[in-house]
Short mmCIF file of C-alpha atoms in Angstrom, two decimals:
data_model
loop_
_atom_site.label_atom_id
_atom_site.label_comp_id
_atom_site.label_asym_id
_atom_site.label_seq_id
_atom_site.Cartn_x
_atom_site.Cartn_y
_atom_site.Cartn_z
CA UNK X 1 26.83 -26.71 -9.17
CA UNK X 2 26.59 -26.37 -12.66
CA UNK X 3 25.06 -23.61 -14.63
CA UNK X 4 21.80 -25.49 -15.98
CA UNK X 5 21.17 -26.24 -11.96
CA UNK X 6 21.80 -22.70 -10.68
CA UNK X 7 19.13 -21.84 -13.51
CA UNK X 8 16.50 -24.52 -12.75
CA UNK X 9 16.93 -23.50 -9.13
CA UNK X 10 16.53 -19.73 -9.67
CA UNK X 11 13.46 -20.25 -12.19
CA UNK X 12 11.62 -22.23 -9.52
CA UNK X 13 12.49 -19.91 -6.30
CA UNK X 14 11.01 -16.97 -9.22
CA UNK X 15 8.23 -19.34 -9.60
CA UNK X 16 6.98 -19.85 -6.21
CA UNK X 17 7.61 -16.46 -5.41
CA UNK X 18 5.46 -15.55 -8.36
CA UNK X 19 2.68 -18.03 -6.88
CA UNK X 20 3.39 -16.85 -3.48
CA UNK X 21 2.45 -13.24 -4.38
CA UNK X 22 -0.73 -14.12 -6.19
CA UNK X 23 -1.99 -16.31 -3.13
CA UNK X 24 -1.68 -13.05 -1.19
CA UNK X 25 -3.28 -10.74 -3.30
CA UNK X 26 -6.65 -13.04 -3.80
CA UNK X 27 -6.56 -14.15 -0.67
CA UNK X 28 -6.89 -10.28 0.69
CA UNK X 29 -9.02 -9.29 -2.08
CA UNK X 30 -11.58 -12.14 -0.93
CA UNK X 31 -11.96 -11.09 2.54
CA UNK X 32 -12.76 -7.56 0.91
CA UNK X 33 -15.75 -9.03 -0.94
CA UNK X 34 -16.91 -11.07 1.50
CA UNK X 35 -16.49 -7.80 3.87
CA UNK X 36 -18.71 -5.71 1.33
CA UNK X 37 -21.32 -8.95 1.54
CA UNK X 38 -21.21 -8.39 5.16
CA UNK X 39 -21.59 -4.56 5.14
CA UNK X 40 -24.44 -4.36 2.15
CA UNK X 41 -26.39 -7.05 4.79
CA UNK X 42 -25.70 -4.77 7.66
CA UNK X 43 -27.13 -1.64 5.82
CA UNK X 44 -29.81 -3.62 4.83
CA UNK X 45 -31.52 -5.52 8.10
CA UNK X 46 -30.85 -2.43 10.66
CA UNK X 47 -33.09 0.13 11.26
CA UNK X 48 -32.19 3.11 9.09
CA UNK X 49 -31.21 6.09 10.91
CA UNK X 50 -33.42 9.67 11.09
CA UNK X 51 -31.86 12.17 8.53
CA UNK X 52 -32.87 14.68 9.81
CA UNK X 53 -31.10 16.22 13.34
CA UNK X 54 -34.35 17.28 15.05
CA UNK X 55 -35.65 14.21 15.18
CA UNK X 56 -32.65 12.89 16.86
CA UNK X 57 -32.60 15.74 19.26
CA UNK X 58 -36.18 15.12 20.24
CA UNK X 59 -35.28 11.38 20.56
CA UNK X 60 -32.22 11.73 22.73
CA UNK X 61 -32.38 14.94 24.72
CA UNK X 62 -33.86 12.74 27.54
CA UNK X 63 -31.54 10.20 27.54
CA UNK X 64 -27.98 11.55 26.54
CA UNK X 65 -24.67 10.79 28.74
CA UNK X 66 -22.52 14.00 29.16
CA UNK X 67 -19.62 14.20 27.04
CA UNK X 68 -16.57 15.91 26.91
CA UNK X 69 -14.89 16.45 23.26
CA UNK X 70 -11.27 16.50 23.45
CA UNK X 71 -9.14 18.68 20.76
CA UNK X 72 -5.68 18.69 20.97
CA UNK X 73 -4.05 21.26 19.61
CA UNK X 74 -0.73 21.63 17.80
CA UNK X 75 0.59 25.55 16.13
CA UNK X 76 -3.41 25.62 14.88
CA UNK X 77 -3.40 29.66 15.43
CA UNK X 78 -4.94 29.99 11.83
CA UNK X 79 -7.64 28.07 12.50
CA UNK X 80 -8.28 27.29 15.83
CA UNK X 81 -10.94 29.85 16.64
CA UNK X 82 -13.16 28.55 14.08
CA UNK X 83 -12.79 25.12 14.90
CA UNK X 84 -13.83 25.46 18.46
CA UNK X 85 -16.94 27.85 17.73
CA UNK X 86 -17.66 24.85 15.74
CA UNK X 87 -17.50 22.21 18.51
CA UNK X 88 -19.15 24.29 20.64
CA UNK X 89 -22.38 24.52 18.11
CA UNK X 90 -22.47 21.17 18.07
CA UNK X 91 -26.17 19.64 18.50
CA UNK X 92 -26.05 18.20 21.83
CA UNK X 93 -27.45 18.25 25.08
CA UNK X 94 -24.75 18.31 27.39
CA UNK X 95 -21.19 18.77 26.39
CA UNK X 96 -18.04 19.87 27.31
CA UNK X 97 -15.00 21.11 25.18
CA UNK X 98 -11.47 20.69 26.54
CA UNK X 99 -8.85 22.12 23.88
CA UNK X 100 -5.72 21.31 24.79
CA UNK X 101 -2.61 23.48 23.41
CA UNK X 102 0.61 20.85 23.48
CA UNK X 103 3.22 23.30 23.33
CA UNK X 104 2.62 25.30 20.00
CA UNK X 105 5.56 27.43 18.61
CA UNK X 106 2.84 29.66 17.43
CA UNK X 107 0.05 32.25 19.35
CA UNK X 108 -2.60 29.12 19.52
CA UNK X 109 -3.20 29.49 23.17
CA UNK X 110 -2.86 33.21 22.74
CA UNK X 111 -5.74 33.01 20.01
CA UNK X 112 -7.90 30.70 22.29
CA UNK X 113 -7.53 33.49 25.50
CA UNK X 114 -8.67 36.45 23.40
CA UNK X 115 -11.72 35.38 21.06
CA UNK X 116 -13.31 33.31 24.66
CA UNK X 117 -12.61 35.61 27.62
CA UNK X 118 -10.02 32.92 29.09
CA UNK X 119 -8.79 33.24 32.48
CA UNK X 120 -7.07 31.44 34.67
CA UNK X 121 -8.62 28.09 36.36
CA UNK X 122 -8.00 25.75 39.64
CA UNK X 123 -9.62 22.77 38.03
CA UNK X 124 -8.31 19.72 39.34
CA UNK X 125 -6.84 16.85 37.21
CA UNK X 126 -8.77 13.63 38.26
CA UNK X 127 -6.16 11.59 36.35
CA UNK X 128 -2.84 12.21 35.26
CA UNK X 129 -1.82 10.05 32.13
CA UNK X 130 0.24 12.91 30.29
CA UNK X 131 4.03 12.23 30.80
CA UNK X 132 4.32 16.51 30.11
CA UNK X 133 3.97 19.36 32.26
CA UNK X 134 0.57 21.32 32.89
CA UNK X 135 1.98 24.98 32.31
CA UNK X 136 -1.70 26.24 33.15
CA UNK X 137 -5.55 25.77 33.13
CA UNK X 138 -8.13 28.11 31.97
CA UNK X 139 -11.74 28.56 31.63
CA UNK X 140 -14.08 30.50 29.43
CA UNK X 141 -16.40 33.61 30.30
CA UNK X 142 -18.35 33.58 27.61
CA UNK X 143 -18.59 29.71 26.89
CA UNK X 144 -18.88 28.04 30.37
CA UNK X 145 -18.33 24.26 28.73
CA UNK X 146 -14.76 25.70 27.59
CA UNK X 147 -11.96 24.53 29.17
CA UNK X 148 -8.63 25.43 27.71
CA UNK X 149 -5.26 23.88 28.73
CA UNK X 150 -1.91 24.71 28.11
CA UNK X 151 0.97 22.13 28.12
CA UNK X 152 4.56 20.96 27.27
CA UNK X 153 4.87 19.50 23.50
CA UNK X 154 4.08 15.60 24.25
CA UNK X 155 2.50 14.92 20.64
CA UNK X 156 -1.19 14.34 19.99
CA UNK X 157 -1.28 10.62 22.55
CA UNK X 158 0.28 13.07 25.41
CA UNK X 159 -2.47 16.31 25.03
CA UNK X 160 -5.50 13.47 24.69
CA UNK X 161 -4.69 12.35 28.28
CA UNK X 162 -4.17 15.37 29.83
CA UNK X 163 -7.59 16.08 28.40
CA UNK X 164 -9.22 12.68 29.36
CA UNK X 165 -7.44 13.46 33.08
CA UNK X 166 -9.10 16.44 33.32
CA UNK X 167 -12.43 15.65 31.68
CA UNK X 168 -15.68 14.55 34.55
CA UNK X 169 -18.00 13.12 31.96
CA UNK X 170 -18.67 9.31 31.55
CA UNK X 171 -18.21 9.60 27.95
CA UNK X 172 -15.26 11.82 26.10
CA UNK X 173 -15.02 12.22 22.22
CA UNK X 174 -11.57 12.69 20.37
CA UNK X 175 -11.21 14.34 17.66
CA UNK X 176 -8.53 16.12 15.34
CA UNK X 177 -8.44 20.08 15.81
CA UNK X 178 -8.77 20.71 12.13
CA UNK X 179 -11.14 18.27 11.76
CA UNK X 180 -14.87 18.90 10.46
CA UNK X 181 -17.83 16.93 12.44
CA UNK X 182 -21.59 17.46 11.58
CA UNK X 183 -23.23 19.26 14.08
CA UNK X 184 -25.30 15.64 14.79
CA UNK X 185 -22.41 13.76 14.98
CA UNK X 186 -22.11 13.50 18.71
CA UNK X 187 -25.65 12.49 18.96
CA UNK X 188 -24.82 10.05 16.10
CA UNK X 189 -22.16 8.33 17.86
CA UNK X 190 -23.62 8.39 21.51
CA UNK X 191 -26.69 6.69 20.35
CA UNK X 192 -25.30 3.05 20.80
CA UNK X 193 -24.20 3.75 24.47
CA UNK X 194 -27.76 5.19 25.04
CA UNK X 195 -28.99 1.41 24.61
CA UNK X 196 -26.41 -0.66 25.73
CA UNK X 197 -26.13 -2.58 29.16
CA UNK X 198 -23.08 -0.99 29.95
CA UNK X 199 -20.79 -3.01 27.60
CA UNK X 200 -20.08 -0.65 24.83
CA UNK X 201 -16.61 0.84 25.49
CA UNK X 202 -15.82 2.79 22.18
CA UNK X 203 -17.66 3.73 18.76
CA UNK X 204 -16.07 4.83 15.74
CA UNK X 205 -18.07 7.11 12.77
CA UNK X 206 -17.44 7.85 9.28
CA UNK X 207 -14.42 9.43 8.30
CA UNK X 208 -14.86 11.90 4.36
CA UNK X 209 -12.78 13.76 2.47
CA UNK X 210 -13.06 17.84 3.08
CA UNK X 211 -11.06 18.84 -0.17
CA UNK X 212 -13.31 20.36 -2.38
CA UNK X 213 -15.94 20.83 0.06
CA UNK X 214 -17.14 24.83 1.11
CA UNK X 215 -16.31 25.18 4.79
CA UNK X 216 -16.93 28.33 6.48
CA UNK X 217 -16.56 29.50 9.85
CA UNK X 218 -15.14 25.77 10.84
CA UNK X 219 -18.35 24.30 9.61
CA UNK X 220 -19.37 22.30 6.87
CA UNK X 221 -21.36 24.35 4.07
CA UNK X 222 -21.80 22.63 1.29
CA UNK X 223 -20.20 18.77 -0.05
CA UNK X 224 -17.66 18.90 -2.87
CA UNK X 225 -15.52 16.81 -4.46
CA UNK X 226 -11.90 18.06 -5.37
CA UNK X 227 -10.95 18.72 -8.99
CA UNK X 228 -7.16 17.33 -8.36
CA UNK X 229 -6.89 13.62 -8.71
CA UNK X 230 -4.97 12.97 -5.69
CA UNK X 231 -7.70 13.88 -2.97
CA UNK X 232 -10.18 11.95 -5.51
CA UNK X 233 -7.98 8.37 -4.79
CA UNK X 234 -7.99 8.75 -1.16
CA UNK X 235 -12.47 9.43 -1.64
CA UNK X 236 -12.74 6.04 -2.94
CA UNK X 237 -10.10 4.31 0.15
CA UNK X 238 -11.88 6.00 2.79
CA UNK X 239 -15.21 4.78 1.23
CA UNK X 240 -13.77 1.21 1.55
CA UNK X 241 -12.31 1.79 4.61
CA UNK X 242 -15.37 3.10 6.54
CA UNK X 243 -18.21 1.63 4.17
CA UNK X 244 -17.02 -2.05 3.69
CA UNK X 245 -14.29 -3.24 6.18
CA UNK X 246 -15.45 -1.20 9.53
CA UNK X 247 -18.77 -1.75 9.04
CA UNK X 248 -18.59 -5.59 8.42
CA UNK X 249 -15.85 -5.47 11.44
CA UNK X 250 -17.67 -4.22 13.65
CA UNK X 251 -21.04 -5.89 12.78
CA UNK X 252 -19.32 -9.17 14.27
CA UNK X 253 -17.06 -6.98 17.17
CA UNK X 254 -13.94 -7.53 15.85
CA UNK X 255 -13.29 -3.58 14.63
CA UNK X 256 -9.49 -3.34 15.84
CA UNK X 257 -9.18 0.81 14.37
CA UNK X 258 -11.30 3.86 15.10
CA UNK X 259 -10.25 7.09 13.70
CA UNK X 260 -7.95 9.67 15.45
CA UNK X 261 -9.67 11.98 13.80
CA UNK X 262 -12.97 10.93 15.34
CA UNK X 263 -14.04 8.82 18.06
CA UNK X 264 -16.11 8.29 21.32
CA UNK X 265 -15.00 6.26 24.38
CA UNK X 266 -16.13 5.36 27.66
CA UNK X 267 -14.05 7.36 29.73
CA UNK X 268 -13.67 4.85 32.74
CA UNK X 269 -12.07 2.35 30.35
CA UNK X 270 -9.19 4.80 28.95
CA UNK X 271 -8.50 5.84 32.51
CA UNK X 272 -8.23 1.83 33.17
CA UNK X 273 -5.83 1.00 30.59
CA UNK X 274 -3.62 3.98 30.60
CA UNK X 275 -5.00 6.13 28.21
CA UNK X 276 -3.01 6.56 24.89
CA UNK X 277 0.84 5.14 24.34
CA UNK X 278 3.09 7.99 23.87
CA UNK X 279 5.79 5.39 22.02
CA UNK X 280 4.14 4.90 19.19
CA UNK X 281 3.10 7.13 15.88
CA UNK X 282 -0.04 4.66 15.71
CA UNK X 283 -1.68 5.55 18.59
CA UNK X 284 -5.28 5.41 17.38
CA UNK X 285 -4.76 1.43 16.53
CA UNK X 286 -2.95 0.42 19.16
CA UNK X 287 -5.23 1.89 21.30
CA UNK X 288 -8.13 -0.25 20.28
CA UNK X 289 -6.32 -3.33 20.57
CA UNK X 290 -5.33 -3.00 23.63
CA UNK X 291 -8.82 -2.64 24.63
CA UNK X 292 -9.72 -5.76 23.30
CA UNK X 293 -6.56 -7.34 24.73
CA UNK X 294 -7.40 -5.88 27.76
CA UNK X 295 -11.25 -7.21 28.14
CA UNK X 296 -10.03 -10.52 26.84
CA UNK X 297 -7.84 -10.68 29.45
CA UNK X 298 -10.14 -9.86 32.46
CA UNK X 299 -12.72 -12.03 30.71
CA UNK X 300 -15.22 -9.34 30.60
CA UNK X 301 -17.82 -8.94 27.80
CA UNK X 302 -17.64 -5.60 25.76
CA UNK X 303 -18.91 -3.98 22.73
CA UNK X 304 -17.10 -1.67 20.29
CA UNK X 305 -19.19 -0.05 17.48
CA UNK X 306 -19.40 1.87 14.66
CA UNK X 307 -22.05 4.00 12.64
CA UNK X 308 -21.55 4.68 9.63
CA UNK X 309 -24.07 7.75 9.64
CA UNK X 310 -21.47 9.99 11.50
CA UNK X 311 -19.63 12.37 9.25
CA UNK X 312 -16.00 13.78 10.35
CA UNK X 313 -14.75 15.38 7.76
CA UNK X 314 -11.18 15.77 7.58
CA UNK X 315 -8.28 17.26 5.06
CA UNK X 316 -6.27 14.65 2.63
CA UNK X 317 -2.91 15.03 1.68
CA UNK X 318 -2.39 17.05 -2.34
CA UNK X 319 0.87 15.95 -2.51
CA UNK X 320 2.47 12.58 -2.90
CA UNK X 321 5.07 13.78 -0.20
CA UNK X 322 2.41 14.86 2.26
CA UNK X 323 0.75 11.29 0.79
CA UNK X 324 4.53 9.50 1.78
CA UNK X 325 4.29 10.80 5.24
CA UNK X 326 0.86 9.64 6.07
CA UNK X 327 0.97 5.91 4.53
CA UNK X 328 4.51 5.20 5.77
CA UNK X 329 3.13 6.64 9.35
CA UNK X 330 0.32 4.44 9.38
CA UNK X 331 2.30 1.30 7.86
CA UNK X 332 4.82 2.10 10.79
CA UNK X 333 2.15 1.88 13.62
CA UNK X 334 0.51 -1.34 12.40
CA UNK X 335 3.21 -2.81 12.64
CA UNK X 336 4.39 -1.63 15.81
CA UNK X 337 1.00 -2.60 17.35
CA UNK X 338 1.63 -5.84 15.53
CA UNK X 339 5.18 -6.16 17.49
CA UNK X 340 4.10 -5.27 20.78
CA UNK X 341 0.34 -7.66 20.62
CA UNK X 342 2.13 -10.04 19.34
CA UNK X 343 0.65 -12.85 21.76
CA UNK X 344 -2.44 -12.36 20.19
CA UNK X 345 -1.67 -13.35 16.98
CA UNK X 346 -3.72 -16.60 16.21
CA UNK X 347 -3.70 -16.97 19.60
CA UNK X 348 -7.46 -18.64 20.87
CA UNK X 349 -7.90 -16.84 24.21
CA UNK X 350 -8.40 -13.98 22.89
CA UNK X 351 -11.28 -15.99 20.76
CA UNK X 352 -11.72 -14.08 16.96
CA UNK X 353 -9.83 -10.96 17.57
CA UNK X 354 -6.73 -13.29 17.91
CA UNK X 355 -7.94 -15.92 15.35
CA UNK X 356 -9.73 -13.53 12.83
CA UNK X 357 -8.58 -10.27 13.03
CA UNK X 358 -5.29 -10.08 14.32
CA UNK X 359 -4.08 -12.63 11.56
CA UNK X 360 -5.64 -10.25 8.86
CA UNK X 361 -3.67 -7.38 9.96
CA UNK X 362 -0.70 -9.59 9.27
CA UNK X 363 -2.02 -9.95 6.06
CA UNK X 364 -3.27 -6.81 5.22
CA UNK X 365 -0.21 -4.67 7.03
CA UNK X 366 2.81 -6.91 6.85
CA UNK X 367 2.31 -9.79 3.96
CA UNK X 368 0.14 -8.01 1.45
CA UNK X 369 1.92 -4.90 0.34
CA UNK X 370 5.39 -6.54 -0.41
CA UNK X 371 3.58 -9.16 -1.80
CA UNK X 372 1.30 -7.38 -4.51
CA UNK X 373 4.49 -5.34 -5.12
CA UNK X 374 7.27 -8.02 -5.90
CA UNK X 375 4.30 -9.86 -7.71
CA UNK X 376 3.93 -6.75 -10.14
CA UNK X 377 7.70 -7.28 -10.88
CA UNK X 378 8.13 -11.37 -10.04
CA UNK X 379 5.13 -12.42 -12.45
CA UNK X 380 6.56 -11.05 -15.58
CA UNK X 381 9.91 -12.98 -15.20
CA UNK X 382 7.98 -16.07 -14.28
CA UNK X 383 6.14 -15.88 -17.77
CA UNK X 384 9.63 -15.01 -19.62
CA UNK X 385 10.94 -18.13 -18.06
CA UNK X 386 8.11 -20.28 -18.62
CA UNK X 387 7.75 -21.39 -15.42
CA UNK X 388 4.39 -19.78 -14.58
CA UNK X 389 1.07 -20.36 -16.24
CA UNK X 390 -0.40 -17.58 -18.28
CA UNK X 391 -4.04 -17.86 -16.88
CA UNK X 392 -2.20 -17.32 -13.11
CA UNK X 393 -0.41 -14.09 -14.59
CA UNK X 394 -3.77 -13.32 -15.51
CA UNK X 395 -5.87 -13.81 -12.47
CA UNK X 396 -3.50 -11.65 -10.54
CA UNK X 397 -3.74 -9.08 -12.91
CA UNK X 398 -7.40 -9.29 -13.06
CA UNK X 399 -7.68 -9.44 -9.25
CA UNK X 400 -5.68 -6.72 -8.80
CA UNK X 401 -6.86 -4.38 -11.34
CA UNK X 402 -10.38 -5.64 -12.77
CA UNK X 403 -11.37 -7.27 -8.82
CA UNK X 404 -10.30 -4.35 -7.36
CA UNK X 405 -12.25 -1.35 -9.20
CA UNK X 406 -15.07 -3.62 -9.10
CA UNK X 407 -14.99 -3.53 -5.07
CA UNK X 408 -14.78 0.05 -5.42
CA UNK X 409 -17.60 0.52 -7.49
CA UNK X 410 -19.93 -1.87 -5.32
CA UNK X 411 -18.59 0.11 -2.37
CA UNK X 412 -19.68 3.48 -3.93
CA UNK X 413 -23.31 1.90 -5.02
CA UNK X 414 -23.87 0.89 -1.68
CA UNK X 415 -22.88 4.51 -0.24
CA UNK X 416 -25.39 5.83 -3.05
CA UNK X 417 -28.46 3.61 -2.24
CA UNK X 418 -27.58 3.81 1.83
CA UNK X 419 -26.05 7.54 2.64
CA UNK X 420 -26.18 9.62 -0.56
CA UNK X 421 -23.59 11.96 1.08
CA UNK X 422 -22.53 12.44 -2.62
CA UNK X 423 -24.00 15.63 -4.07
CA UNK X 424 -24.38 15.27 -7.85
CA UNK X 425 -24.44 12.54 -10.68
CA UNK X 426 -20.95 14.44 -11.73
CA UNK X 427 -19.20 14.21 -8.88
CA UNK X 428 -20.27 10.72 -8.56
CA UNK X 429 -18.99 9.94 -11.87
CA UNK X 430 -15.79 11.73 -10.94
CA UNK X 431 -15.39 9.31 -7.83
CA UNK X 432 -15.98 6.54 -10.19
CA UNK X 433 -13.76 7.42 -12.59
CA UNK X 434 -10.98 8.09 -9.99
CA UNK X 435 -12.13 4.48 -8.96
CA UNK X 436 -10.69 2.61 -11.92
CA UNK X 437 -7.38 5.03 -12.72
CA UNK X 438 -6.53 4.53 -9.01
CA UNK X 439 -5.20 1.45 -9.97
CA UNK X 440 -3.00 2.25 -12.26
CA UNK X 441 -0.17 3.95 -10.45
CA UNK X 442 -1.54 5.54 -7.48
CA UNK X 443 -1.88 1.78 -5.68
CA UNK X 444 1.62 0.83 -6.59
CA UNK X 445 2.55 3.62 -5.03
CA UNK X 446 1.07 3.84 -2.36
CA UNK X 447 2.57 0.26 -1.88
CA UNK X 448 5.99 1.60 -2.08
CA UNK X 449 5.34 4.03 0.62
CA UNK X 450 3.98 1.44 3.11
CA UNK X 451 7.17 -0.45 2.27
CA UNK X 452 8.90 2.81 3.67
CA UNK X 453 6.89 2.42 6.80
CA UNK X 454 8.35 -0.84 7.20
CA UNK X 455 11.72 0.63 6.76
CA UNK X 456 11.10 3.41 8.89
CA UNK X 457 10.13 0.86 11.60
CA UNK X 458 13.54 -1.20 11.58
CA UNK X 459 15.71 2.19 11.42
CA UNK X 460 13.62 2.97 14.71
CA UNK X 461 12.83 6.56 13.17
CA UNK X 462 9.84 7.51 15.88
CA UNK X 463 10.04 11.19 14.53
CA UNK X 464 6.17 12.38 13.35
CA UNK X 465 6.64 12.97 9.56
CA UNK X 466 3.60 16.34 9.08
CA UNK X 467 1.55 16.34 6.05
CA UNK X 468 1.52 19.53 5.16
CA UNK X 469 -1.72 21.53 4.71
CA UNK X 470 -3.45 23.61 2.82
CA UNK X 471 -6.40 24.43 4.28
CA UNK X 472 -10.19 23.82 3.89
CA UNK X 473 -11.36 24.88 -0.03
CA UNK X 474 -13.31 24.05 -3.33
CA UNK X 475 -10.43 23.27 -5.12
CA UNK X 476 -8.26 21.85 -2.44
#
């Protein structure tokens, strides 16, 4: 092979790389407009929720399903008190609180005994889906709906089943120890079960950024933005996340990821299905998947929902190490959920969740991150070597840059008009600032740590990478 040949054939393989990469990128950043279409339309022919908590209390208080909110529990000592007084205040009927201690180094269940007059229980476990030992069960004196259990360290899919196993409510709620939820938000997200035929199985709420927000006594006070840039970024994702993409997903039922850190289930289905997986760090996906594999399967119909009105508010990483451990964690469990649903994948039995939205996730989790990366460093040797055309270099560019603030910005002028969960004209100029710079550094690298997901997956590294915290503040 002579030289000129080696060179024409490594200036086309550059080329269609180079092409490759910008078929990708606007292919993903079209289903995100047509998925902020789809969301605006939703916010704009349903019947807009009550504002105010009363009204849903005098609305509901007839008609509410017991639930049981289950908070596992992991060396929380600092905080733990407050964040149960908290779910205990919450605005509802009829609820239960299981916290579940899995095997904290620290004096969490020591913490939990003293401030609520804990002593030892016999309550039965209807179900055991914990793989880990039940080292004891108490109950509170003071707070009768307070049931604390202590376990062996199983990680968080481990402590949620022993918590659904010992919960005797048709409806359970998981949440994240540390995180913040409105004292509406169970109402909020037991309102579509209140009017469904029995076909809802699971509904998802809004997930927002606590950094920068007052919280006091492990309740929300006051809404803040942070003044570091970092927590500003990850405002604007979780606005697209939970604004634009869940919202359109599940207007049509094919929502395939409800929040860890928030989320309400018909008990008898997790008890039918197993409950969590303990062999994966994606637990929260993988979980909802299987659900939908599952009722696909048995041919059953189903509903899983979300409403966009419930408010969980939740810590974000400050550092771009804490940031690395999150991203590469998720990037990890999509595709291990990928792996193991495999079948699925285009697959027409299991109708548009295996033609629609299991094929995006490919996209979205395993094609598009390489591929906006290597196009950010393919595309400028294409043009060098004359072998792409200029406009194309352009598009990408403008797709990923110009496209993508402009998303952003239509997803935080819907949130405006709909929610107005932002509290001043400065901090929404802040969050639109941080909308635009995000793209200029902070998405590359956020790419590069999803590629490190990937990597963790084939080194088989199942270890649970912490982002370290640093608690609940204004300037956080």
């Amino acid at each position: 092979m002579t030289s000129e040949t080696a060179f024409f054939l490594a200036a086309h393989a550059v080329m269609l790389l180079a092409y490759g990469c910008l078929v990708v990128v606007v292919f993903r950043n079209a289903v995100s407009v047509v998925q902020l279409i789809m969301a605006a339309y939703d916010f704009a022919t349903r019947v807009k929720p009550s504002q105010f908590s009363v009204d849903l209390w005098h609305r509901y208080s007839d008609l509410t399903l017991p639930v049981t909110v289950i908070a596992p529990a992991f060396n929380e000592e600092l905080s733990i008190v407050d964040s149960i007084r908290a779910l205990l205040a919450l605005e509802y009927p009829e609820h239960e609180v299981i916290v579940v201690n899995d095997g904290s180094s620290d004096n969490t269940i020591g913490k939990l005994i003293d401030a609520f007059d804990c002593v030892p229980s016999d309550r039965a476990q209807l179900a055991a889906l914990q793989k880990t030992r039940i080292i004891a069960t108490y109950r509170s004196r003071s707070h009768p709906n307070l049931i604390v259990i202590d376990k062996e360290n199983g990680r968080k899919a481990d402590a949620v089943n022993a918590g659904i196993g010992f919960a005797r409510t048709p409806l359970v709620c998981v949440i994240d120890a540390d995180s913040i939820i409105e004292r509406d938000g169970l109402l909020r997200a037991a309102e579509p079960f209140m009017y469904d035929t029995g076909k809802m199985v699971a509904v998802g709420g809004a997930i927002r950024i606590a950094n920068g927000c007052e919280i006091r006594g492990g309740a929300l006070r006051k809404v803040g933005v942070s003044s570091a840039w970092l927590p500003r970024f990850q405002i604007v994702e979780y606005l697209r996340a939970f604004l634009t993409a869940r919202v359109a997903n599940a207007s049509n039922n094919t929502l395939l990821l409800i929040s860890g850190a928030f989320g309400m289930f018909r008990r008898s289905t997790l008890i039918e299905i197993g409950g969590y997986r303990h062999d994966t760090v994606g637990e929260d996906l993988e979980l909802i998947v299987r659900i939908h594999r599952h009722m696909r399967e048995q041919k059953r119909e189903y509903a899983i929902g979300f409403v966009p009105e419930i408010v969980c508010w939740t810590e974000a990483p400050t550092t771009l190490s804490g940031l690395r451990s999150q991203r590469s964690r998720w990037q990890q469990g999509s595709l291990e959920t990928l792996i193991r649903h495999r079948k699925m994948i285009g697959n027409p039995r299991y109708g548009r969740i295996g033609l629609l939205s299991m094929v995006q996730l490919v996209i979205e989790d395993v094609v598009g991150p390489p591929a906006e990366l290597f196009g950010y460093m393919v595309i400028p040797v294409a043009l060098f070597l004359g072998v792409m055309d200029p406009l194309a270099a352009l598009l990408f560019l403008c797709v990923t840059v110009l496209f993508g603030t402009g998303l952003s910005i239509g997803t935080l002028a819907l949130e405006e008009m709909q929610l107005r969960r932002t509290p001043s004209a400065r901090d929404l100029l802040r969050i639109g600032a941080a909308s635009v710079v995000e793209n200029f550094g902070y998405r590359q690298i956020n790419l590069i740590f999803r590629l490190a997901g990937i990597m963790r997956h084939f080194k088989k590294d199942t270890s649970w990478a912490a982002v370290p915290r640093v608690g609940f503040g204004p300037q956080s």
